[in-house]
Amino acid sequence: MKKLFIHLSEEVSPIVNDSYECSVGFLKQHAQKTDHLSSLGQVIGLYEDWVAVGVNHQEYAELLQLAKEGAKLIAKHGVQSFNTSSYSSYYGLDDALISFDKEGAGLTLLNQIKMKPLLLDFELLSYRQRLLRGGRQKEPVARAVMNGLEDGALVFDATAGLGRESMILAHAGAKVVSFERQLPIWIILNDALKRAQGSRFFPFTLPVLSPIGTIKDYSLALAGTDNHSLTLANDLNNARPEVIYYDPMFPERENSAQVKKDMFVFQQVIGEDKDIIEFLELALELAVKRVVLKRPSYAPPLAVAGLERSYFVDGGQCRFDCYVH
């Protein structure tokens, strides 16, 4: 079980404070489901394989200092020396920290404490320029997903990740519902979307982030066998999506170039998706028209339940395989 330390700075905007309260509120619903203890901070709740631990200002400063000292120990004597040290009783090498400050929610890997926190910001000029240059006909993911759809068509992004493709699809006219099952990524994406709301740079309907969970939870809610996504299902009038976009995490190739910082942090938190076929089968059952699967350009197409891909859209280093019912 990995620990996710959560800290709220003294000076935050009302929007950032709202995203903090939203995240903590969800986790407190699960607090009774864990008996895990922490040597630093107070356990807020549990989700999947993460234990969320709230740290106050003093505990936050102590955690940062411990992580810096632990990093020095590893650099000098190796990982095994850390595992047998007193530092390992406070945090593990797979643990992470999210600090809500005046800029937003920043994600830090404690074993990479020297790296600047990963903060999602859709208002960055480079990203806004991409939206302006892109669109339904220019962005490969938009061409694959929005082909034949009218504006306002319901689209599920089954693995939203850092939210960029959810935003591209929303900009292309889709009514996007985004799903993300990894707690740290969900928290920083939730914060980024809240900060983007009302921005003059986004004159379109932003994606709606589902409560932490997956399209499986939504499917069960439609069947009346699970309450996890019941509110979302009710808000959508129990509608099934026209298209489901699915972008699983694949293992990096051995000769791949060094990835950018945001993707490095993302890959460390997410890991490899090992249930791709199961997820794809579920998506095919749930989607009304088709499923779009993102694949590396070098990877062979998948066949699921006897169904071959119908066509694909070339995205350069990746491609978008389309499965039509």
JSON list of C-alpha atoms in Angstrom, two decimals, residues 161-325:
[
{"chain": "A", "resi": 161, "resn": "GLY", "atom": "CA", "xyz": [-4.49, 10.94, -17.34]},
{"chain": "A", "resi": 162, "resn": "LEU", "atom": "CA", "xyz": [-3.24, 14.53, -17.59]},
{"chain": "A", "resi": 163, "resn": "GLY", "atom": "CA", "xyz": [-6.47, 15.59, -19.29]},
{"chain": "A", "resi": 164, "resn": "ARG", "atom": "CA", "xyz": [-5.01, 16.99, -22.50]},
{"chain": "A", "resi": 165, "resn": "GLU", "atom": "CA", "xyz": [-6.91, 14.81, -24.93]},
{"chain": "A", "resi": 166, "resn": "SER", "atom": "CA", "xyz": [-10.13, 15.27, -22.93]},
{"chain": "A", "resi": 167, "resn": "MET", "atom": "CA", "xyz": [-9.71, 19.01, -23.49]},
{"chain": "A", "resi": 168, "resn": "ILE", "atom": "CA", "xyz": [-8.97, 18.52, -27.20]},
{"chain": "A", "resi": 169, "resn": "LEU", "atom": "CA", "xyz": [-12.15, 16.47, -27.61]},
{"chain": "A", "resi": 170, "resn": "ALA", "atom": "CA", "xyz": [-14.22, 19.02, -25.68]},
{"chain": "A", "resi": 171, "resn": "HIS", "atom": "CA", "xyz": [-12.80, 21.79, -27.87]},
{"chain": "A", "resi": 172, "resn": "ALA", "atom": "CA", "xyz": [-13.79, 19.71, -30.92]},
{"chain": "A", "resi": 173, "resn": "GLY", "atom": "CA", "xyz": [-17.41, 19.76, -29.77]},
{"chain": "A", "resi": 174, "resn": "ALA", "atom": "CA", "xyz": [-17.84, 16.62, -27.67]},
{"chain": "A", "resi": 175, "resn": "LYS", "atom": "CA", "xyz": [-19.58, 16.46, -24.32]},
{"chain": "A", "resi": 176, "resn": "VAL", "atom": "CA", "xyz": [-16.69, 14.76, -22.51]},
{"chain": "A", "resi": 177, "resn": "VAL", "atom": "CA", "xyz": [-16.80, 12.77, -19.31]},
{"chain": "A", "resi": 178, "resn": "SER", "atom": "CA", "xyz": [-13.31, 11.89, -18.10]},
{"chain": "A", "resi": 179, "resn": "PHE", "atom": "CA", "xyz": [-12.40, 8.93, -15.91]},
{"chain": "A", "resi": 180, "resn": "GLU", "atom": "CA", "xyz": [-9.15, 8.46, -13.96]},
{"chain": "A", "resi": 181, "resn": "ARG", "atom": "CA", "xyz": [-8.60, 5.65, -11.46]},
{"chain": "A", "resi": 182, "resn": "GLN", "atom": "CA", "xyz": [-5.19, 6.61, -10.07]},
{"chain": "A", "resi": 183, "resn": "LEU", "atom": "CA", "xyz": [-5.79, 8.79, -7.01]},
{"chain": "A", "resi": 184, "resn": "PRO", "atom": "CA", "xyz": [-2.82, 11.21, -7.33]},
{"chain": "A", "resi": 185, "resn": "ILE", "atom": "CA", "xyz": [-3.55, 11.90, -11.01]},
{"chain": "A", "resi": 186, "resn": "TRP", "atom": "CA", "xyz": [-7.28, 12.33, -10.33]},
{"chain": "A", "resi": 187, "resn": "ILE", "atom": "CA", "xyz": [-6.55, 14.93, -7.65]},
{"chain": "A", "resi": 188, "resn": "ILE", "atom": "CA", "xyz": [-4.27, 17.13, -9.76]},
{"chain": "A", "resi": 189, "resn": "LEU", "atom": "CA", "xyz": [-6.55, 16.81, -12.81]},
{"chain": "A", "resi": 190, "resn": "ASN", "atom": "CA", "xyz": [-9.59, 17.74, -10.73]},
{"chain": "A", "resi": 191, "resn": "ASP", "atom": "CA", "xyz": [-7.70, 20.80, -9.50]},
{"chain": "A", "resi": 192, "resn": "ALA", "atom": "CA", "xyz": [-6.62, 21.82, -13.02]},
{"chain": "A", "resi": 193, "resn": "LEU", "atom": "CA", "xyz": [-10.16, 21.56, -14.39]},
{"chain": "A", "resi": 194, "resn": "LYS", "atom": "CA", "xyz": [-11.57, 23.60, -11.52]},
{"chain": "A", "resi": 195, "resn": "ARG", "atom": "CA", "xyz": [-9.00, 26.35, -12.15]},
{"chain": "A", "resi": 196, "resn": "ALA", "atom": "CA", "xyz": [-9.87, 26.30, -15.87]},
{"chain": "A", "resi": 197, "resn": "GLN", "atom": "CA", "xyz": [-13.57, 26.81, -15.22]},
{"chain": "A", "resi": 198, "resn": "GLY", "atom": "CA", "xyz": [-14.66, 30.30, -16.11]},
{"chain": "A", "resi": 199, "resn": "SER", "atom": "CA", "xyz": [-11.42, 31.07, -17.93]},
{"chain": "A", "resi": 200, "resn": "ARG", "atom": "CA", "xyz": [-11.80, 33.41, -20.90]},
{"chain": "A", "resi": 201, "resn": "PHE", "atom": "CA", "xyz": [-9.47, 31.11, -22.84]},
{"chain": "A", "resi": 202, "resn": "PHE", "atom": "CA", "xyz": [-11.94, 28.23, -22.96]},
{"chain": "A", "resi": 203, "resn": "PRO", "atom": "CA", "xyz": [-15.21, 29.33, -24.60]},
{"chain": "A", "resi": 204, "resn": "PHE", "atom": "CA", "xyz": [-16.47, 25.75, -24.71]},
{"chain": "A", "resi": 205, "resn": "THR", "atom": "CA", "xyz": [-17.84, 23.25, -22.22]},
{"chain": "A", "resi": 206, "resn": "LEU", "atom": "CA", "xyz": [-14.98, 21.72, -20.26]},
{"chain": "A", "resi": 207, "resn": "PRO", "atom": "CA", "xyz": [-14.77, 17.97, -19.59]},
{"chain": "A", "resi": 208, "resn": "VAL", "atom": "CA", "xyz": [-16.62, 16.65, -16.55]},
{"chain": "A", "resi": 209, "resn": "LEU", "atom": "CA", "xyz": [-14.36, 14.60, -14.29]},
{"chain": "A", "resi": 210, "resn": "SER", "atom": "CA", "xyz": [-16.11, 11.54, -12.93]},
{"chain": "A", "resi": 211, "resn": "PRO", "atom": "CA", "xyz": [-15.80, 10.71, -9.23]},
{"chain": "A", "resi": 212, "resn": "ILE", "atom": "CA", "xyz": [-12.73, 8.53, -8.87]},
{"chain": "A", "resi": 213, "resn": "GLY", "atom": "CA", "xyz": [-13.45, 5.29, -10.68]},
{"chain": "A", "resi": 214, "resn": "THR", "atom": "CA", "xyz": [-13.66, 3.74, -14.12]},
{"chain": "A", "resi": 215, "resn": "ILE", "atom": "CA", "xyz": [-16.11, 3.08, -16.93]},
{"chain": "A", "resi": 216, "resn": "LYS", "atom": "CA", "xyz": [-16.69, -0.25, -15.20]},
{"chain": "A", "resi": 217, "resn": "ASP", "atom": "CA", "xyz": [-18.17, 1.59, -12.22]},
{"chain": "A", "resi": 218, "resn": "TYR", "atom": "CA", "xyz": [-20.39, 3.57, -14.58]},
{"chain": "A", "resi": 219, "resn": "SER", "atom": "CA", "xyz": [-21.52, 0.41, -16.34]},
{"chain": "A", "resi": 220, "resn": "LEU", "atom": "CA", "xyz": [-22.40, -1.19, -13.00]},
{"chain": "A", "resi": 221, "resn": "ALA", "atom": "CA", "xyz": [-24.31, 1.94, -12.00]},
{"chain": "A", "resi": 222, "resn": "LEU", "atom": "CA", "xyz": [-26.38, 1.69, -15.18]},
{"chain": "A", "resi": 223, "resn": "ALA", "atom": "CA", "xyz": [-27.14, -1.93, -14.29]},
{"chain": "A", "resi": 224, "resn": "GLY", "atom": "CA", "xyz": [-28.16, -0.89, -10.78]},
{"chain": "A", "resi": 225, "resn": "THR", "atom": "CA", "xyz": [-25.57, -3.13, -9.11]},
{"chain": "A", "resi": 226, "resn": "ASP", "atom": "CA", "xyz": [-23.18, -0.45, -7.84]},
{"chain": "A", "resi": 227, "resn": "ASN", "atom": "CA", "xyz": [-23.60, 3.04, -6.36]},
{"chain": "A", "resi": 228, "resn": "HIS", "atom": "CA", "xyz": [-20.08, 4.25, -7.04]},
{"chain": "A", "resi": 229, "resn": "SER", "atom": "CA", "xyz": [-21.05, 6.25, -10.15]},
{"chain": "A", "resi": 230, "resn": "LEU", "atom": "CA", "xyz": [-24.78, 6.44, -9.51]},
{"chain": "A", "resi": 231, "resn": "THR", "atom": "CA", "xyz": [-24.83, 10.24, -9.24]},
{"chain": "A", "resi": 232, "resn": "LEU", "atom": "CA", "xyz": [-22.95, 10.62, -12.51]},
{"chain": "A", "resi": 233, "resn": "ALA", "atom": "CA", "xyz": [-25.29, 8.15, -14.24]},
{"chain": "A", "resi": 234, "resn": "ASN", "atom": "CA", "xyz": [-28.29, 10.11, -12.99]},
{"chain": "A", "resi": 235, "resn": "ASP", "atom": "CA", "xyz": [-26.77, 13.41, -14.12]},
{"chain": "A", "resi": 236, "resn": "LEU", "atom": "CA", "xyz": [-26.33, 11.91, -17.61]},
{"chain": "A", "resi": 237, "resn": "ASN", "atom": "CA", "xyz": [-29.85, 10.44, -17.59]},
{"chain": "A", "resi": 238, "resn": "ASN", "atom": "CA", "xyz": [-28.34, 6.95, -17.67]},
{"chain": "A", "resi": 239, "resn": "ALA", "atom": "CA", "xyz": [-27.00, 7.64, -21.14]},
{"chain": "A", "resi": 240, "resn": "ARG", "atom": "CA", "xyz": [-24.44, 5.46, -22.85]},
{"chain": "A", "resi": 241, "resn": "PRO", "atom": "CA", "xyz": [-21.63, 7.28, -24.66]},
{"chain": "A", "resi": 242, "resn": "GLU", "atom": "CA", "xyz": [-21.55, 7.48, -28.44]},
{"chain": "A", "resi": 243, "resn": "VAL", "atom": "CA", "xyz": [-17.80, 6.86, -28.40]},
{"chain": "A", "resi": 244, "resn": "ILE", "atom": "CA", "xyz": [-15.31, 5.73, -25.77]},
{"chain": "A", "resi": 245, "resn": "TYR", "atom": "CA", "xyz": [-11.73, 6.85, -26.14]},
{"chain": "A", "resi": 246, "resn": "TYR", "atom": "CA", "xyz": [-9.24, 4.54, -24.43]},
{"chain": "A", "resi": 247, "resn": "ASP", "atom": "CA", "xyz": [-5.56, 5.40, -23.99]},
{"chain": "A", "resi": 248, "resn": "PRO", "atom": "CA", "xyz": [-3.88, 2.69, -21.89]},
{"chain": "A", "resi": 249, "resn": "MET", "atom": "CA", "xyz": [-0.38, 3.04, -20.49]},
{"chain": "A", "resi": 250, "resn": "PHE", "atom": "CA", "xyz": [2.10, 0.83, -22.32]},
{"chain": "A", "resi": 251, "resn": "PRO", "atom": "CA", "xyz": [5.60, -0.08, -21.14]},
{"chain": "A", "resi": 252, "resn": "GLU", "atom": "CA", "xyz": [8.37, 2.12, -22.48]},
{"chain": "A", "resi": 253, "resn": "ARG", "atom": "CA", "xyz": [10.62, 0.63, -25.14]},
{"chain": "A", "resi": 254, "resn": "GLU", "atom": "CA", "xyz": [14.17, 0.01, -23.95]},
{"chain": "A", "resi": 255, "resn": "ASN", "atom": "CA", "xyz": [15.66, 2.36, -26.52]},
{"chain": "A", "resi": 256, "resn": "SER", "atom": "CA", "xyz": [13.11, 5.14, -26.00]},
{"chain": "A", "resi": 257, "resn": "ALA", "atom": "CA", "xyz": [14.42, 8.65, -25.45]},
{"chain": "A", "resi": 258, "resn": "GLN", "atom": "CA", "xyz": [14.22, 10.33, -22.05]},
{"chain": "A", "resi": 259, "resn": "VAL", "atom": "CA", "xyz": [10.62, 11.40, -21.56]},
{"chain": "A", "resi": 260, "resn": "LYS", "atom": "CA", "xyz": [9.58, 14.84, -20.43]},
{"chain": "A", "resi": 261, "resn": "LYS", "atom": "CA", "xyz": [9.19, 15.52, -16.73]},
{"chain": "A", "resi": 262, "resn": "ASP", "atom": "CA", "xyz": [5.40, 15.43, -16.69]},
{"chain": "A", "resi": 263, "resn": "MET", "atom": "CA", "xyz": [5.29, 12.10, -18.51]},
{"chain": "A", "resi": 264, "resn": "PHE", "atom": "CA", "xyz": [8.04, 10.68, -16.29]},
{"chain": "A", "resi": 265, "resn": "VAL", "atom": "CA", "xyz": [6.04, 11.46, -13.15]},
{"chain": "A", "resi": 266, "resn": "PHE", "atom": "CA", "xyz": [2.86, 10.20, -14.79]},
{"chain": "A", "resi": 267, "resn": "GLN", "atom": "CA", "xyz": [4.44, 6.90, -15.81]},
{"chain": "A", "resi": 268, "resn": "GLN", "atom": "CA", "xyz": [5.91, 6.36, -12.34]},
{"chain": "A", "resi": 269, "resn": "VAL", "atom": "CA", "xyz": [2.50, 6.85, -10.72]},
{"chain": "A", "resi": 270, "resn": "ILE", "atom": "CA", "xyz": [0.39, 4.97, -13.27]},
{"chain": "A", "resi": 271, "resn": "GLY", "atom": "CA", "xyz": [2.62, 2.04, -14.20]},
{"chain": "A", "resi": 272, "resn": "GLU", "atom": "CA", "xyz": [1.69, -0.33, -17.01]},
{"chain": "A", "resi": 273, "resn": "ASP", "atom": "CA", "xyz": [-1.99, -1.11, -17.60]},
{"chain": "A", "resi": 274, "resn": "LYS", "atom": "CA", "xyz": [-2.31, -4.89, -17.41]},
{"chain": "A", "resi": 275, "resn": "ASP", "atom": "CA", "xyz": [-6.07, -5.16, -18.05]},
{"chain": "A", "resi": 276, "resn": "ILE", "atom": "CA", "xyz": [-6.18, -3.67, -21.55]},
{"chain": "A", "resi": 277, "resn": "ILE", "atom": "CA", "xyz": [-8.21, -6.46, -23.15]},
{"chain": "A", "resi": 278, "resn": "GLU", "atom": "CA", "xyz": [-10.73, -6.55, -20.29]},
{"chain": "A", "resi": 279, "resn": "PHE", "atom": "CA", "xyz": [-11.12, -2.78, -20.45]},
{"chain": "A", "resi": 280, "resn": "LEU", "atom": "CA", "xyz": [-11.48, -2.81, -24.22]},
{"chain": "A", "resi": 281, "resn": "GLU", "atom": "CA", "xyz": [-14.17, -5.50, -24.09]},
{"chain": "A", "resi": 282, "resn": "LEU", "atom": "CA", "xyz": [-16.11, -3.47, -21.52]},
{"chain": "A", "resi": 283, "resn": "ALA", "atom": "CA", "xyz": [-15.77, -0.31, -23.60]},
{"chain": "A", "resi": 284, "resn": "LEU", "atom": "CA", "xyz": [-17.16, -2.13, -26.65]},
{"chain": "A", "resi": 285, "resn": "GLU", "atom": "CA", "xyz": [-20.18, -3.24, -24.63]},
{"chain": "A", "resi": 286, "resn": "LEU", "atom": "CA", "xyz": [-20.82, 0.26, -23.30]},
{"chain": "A", "resi": 287, "resn": "ALA", "atom": "CA", "xyz": [-20.20, 2.49, -26.34]},
{"chain": "A", "resi": 288, "resn": "VAL", "atom": "CA", "xyz": [-23.08, 3.02, -28.76]},
{"chain": "A", "resi": 289, "resn": "LYS", "atom": "CA", "xyz": [-21.09, 3.57, -31.96]},
{"chain": "A", "resi": 290, "resn": "ARG", "atom": "CA", "xyz": [-17.39, 2.78, -31.55]},
{"chain": "A", "resi": 291, "resn": "VAL", "atom": "CA", "xyz": [-14.32, 2.59, -29.38]},
{"chain": "A", "resi": 292, "resn": "VAL", "atom": "CA", "xyz": [-11.10, 4.40, -30.24]},
{"chain": "A", "resi": 293, "resn": "LEU", "atom": "CA", "xyz": [-7.95, 2.77, -28.87]},
{"chain": "A", "resi": 294, "resn": "LYS", "atom": "CA", "xyz": [-4.66, 4.65, -28.82]},
{"chain": "A", "resi": 295, "resn": "ARG", "atom": "CA", "xyz": [-1.70, 2.45, -29.70]},
{"chain": "A", "resi": 296, "resn": "PRO", "atom": "CA", "xyz": [2.02, 3.03, -30.25]},
{"chain": "A", "resi": 297, "resn": "SER", "atom": "CA", "xyz": [2.77, 3.15, -33.97]},
{"chain": "A", "resi": 298, "resn": "TYR", "atom": "CA", "xyz": [4.99, 0.07, -33.68]},
{"chain": "A", "resi": 299, "resn": "ALA", "atom": "CA", "xyz": [2.41, -2.09, -31.84]},
{"chain": "A", "resi": 300, "resn": "PRO", "atom": "CA", "xyz": [0.25, -4.56, -33.75]},
{"chain": "A", "resi": 301, "resn": "PRO", "atom": "CA", "xyz": [-3.52, -4.00, -33.71]},
{"chain": "A", "resi": 302, "resn": "LEU", "atom": "CA", "xyz": [-5.56, -5.94, -31.18]},
{"chain": "A", "resi": 303, "resn": "ALA", "atom": "CA", "xyz": [-8.51, -8.21, -31.86]},
{"chain": "A", "resi": 304, "resn": "VAL", "atom": "CA", "xyz": [-11.10, -8.35, -29.10]},
{"chain": "A", "resi": 305, "resn": "ALA", "atom": "CA", "xyz": [-13.87, -10.93, -28.82]},
{"chain": "A", "resi": 306, "resn": "GLY", "atom": "CA", "xyz": [-13.36, -11.73, -32.49]},
{"chain": "A", "resi": 307, "resn": "LEU", "atom": "CA", "xyz": [-13.70, -8.08, -33.49]},
{"chain": "A", "resi": 308, "resn": "GLU", "atom": "CA", "xyz": [-10.90, -6.58, -35.60]},
{"chain": "A", "resi": 309, "resn": "ARG", "atom": "CA", "xyz": [-10.31, -2.86, -35.84]},
{"chain": "A", "resi": 310, "resn": "SER", "atom": "CA", "xyz": [-12.40, -1.27, -38.59]},
{"chain": "A", "resi": 311, "resn": "TYR", "atom": "CA", "xyz": [-9.93, 1.47, -39.52]},
{"chain": "A", "resi": 312, "resn": "PHE", "atom": "CA", "xyz": [-7.30, 3.69, -37.94]},
{"chain": "A", "resi": 313, "resn": "VAL", "atom": "CA", "xyz": [-6.14, 7.31, -37.91]},
{"chain": "A", "resi": 314, "resn": "ASP", "atom": "CA", "xyz": [-2.41, 7.94, -38.11]},
{"chain": "A", "resi": 315, "resn": "GLY", "atom": "CA", "xyz": [-1.05, 10.11, -35.31]},
{"chain": "A", "resi": 316, "resn": "GLY", "atom": "CA", "xyz": [2.66, 9.95, -36.12]},
{"chain": "A", "resi": 317, "resn": "GLN", "atom": "CA", "xyz": [4.35, 8.16, -33.21]},
{"chain": "A", "resi": 318, "resn": "CYS", "atom": "CA", "xyz": [0.98, 6.72, -32.24]},
{"chain": "A", "resi": 319, "resn": "ARG", "atom": "CA", "xyz": [-2.19, 5.74, -34.03]},
{"chain": "A", "resi": 320, "resn": "PHE", "atom": "CA", "xyz": [-5.88, 5.55, -33.16]},
{"chain": "A", "resi": 321, "resn": "ASP", "atom": "CA", "xyz": [-7.50, 2.18, -33.87]},
{"chain": "A", "resi": 322, "resn": "CYS", "atom": "CA", "xyz": [-11.26, 2.42, -34.35]},
{"chain": "A", "resi": 323, "resn": "TYR", "atom": "CA", "xyz": [-13.59, -0.47, -33.51]},
{"chain": "A", "resi": 324, "resn": "VAL", "atom": "CA", "xyz": [-17.11, -0.12, -34.92]},
{"chain": "A", "resi": 325, "resn": "HIS", "atom": "CA", "xyz": [-19.99, -2.30, -33.82]}
]
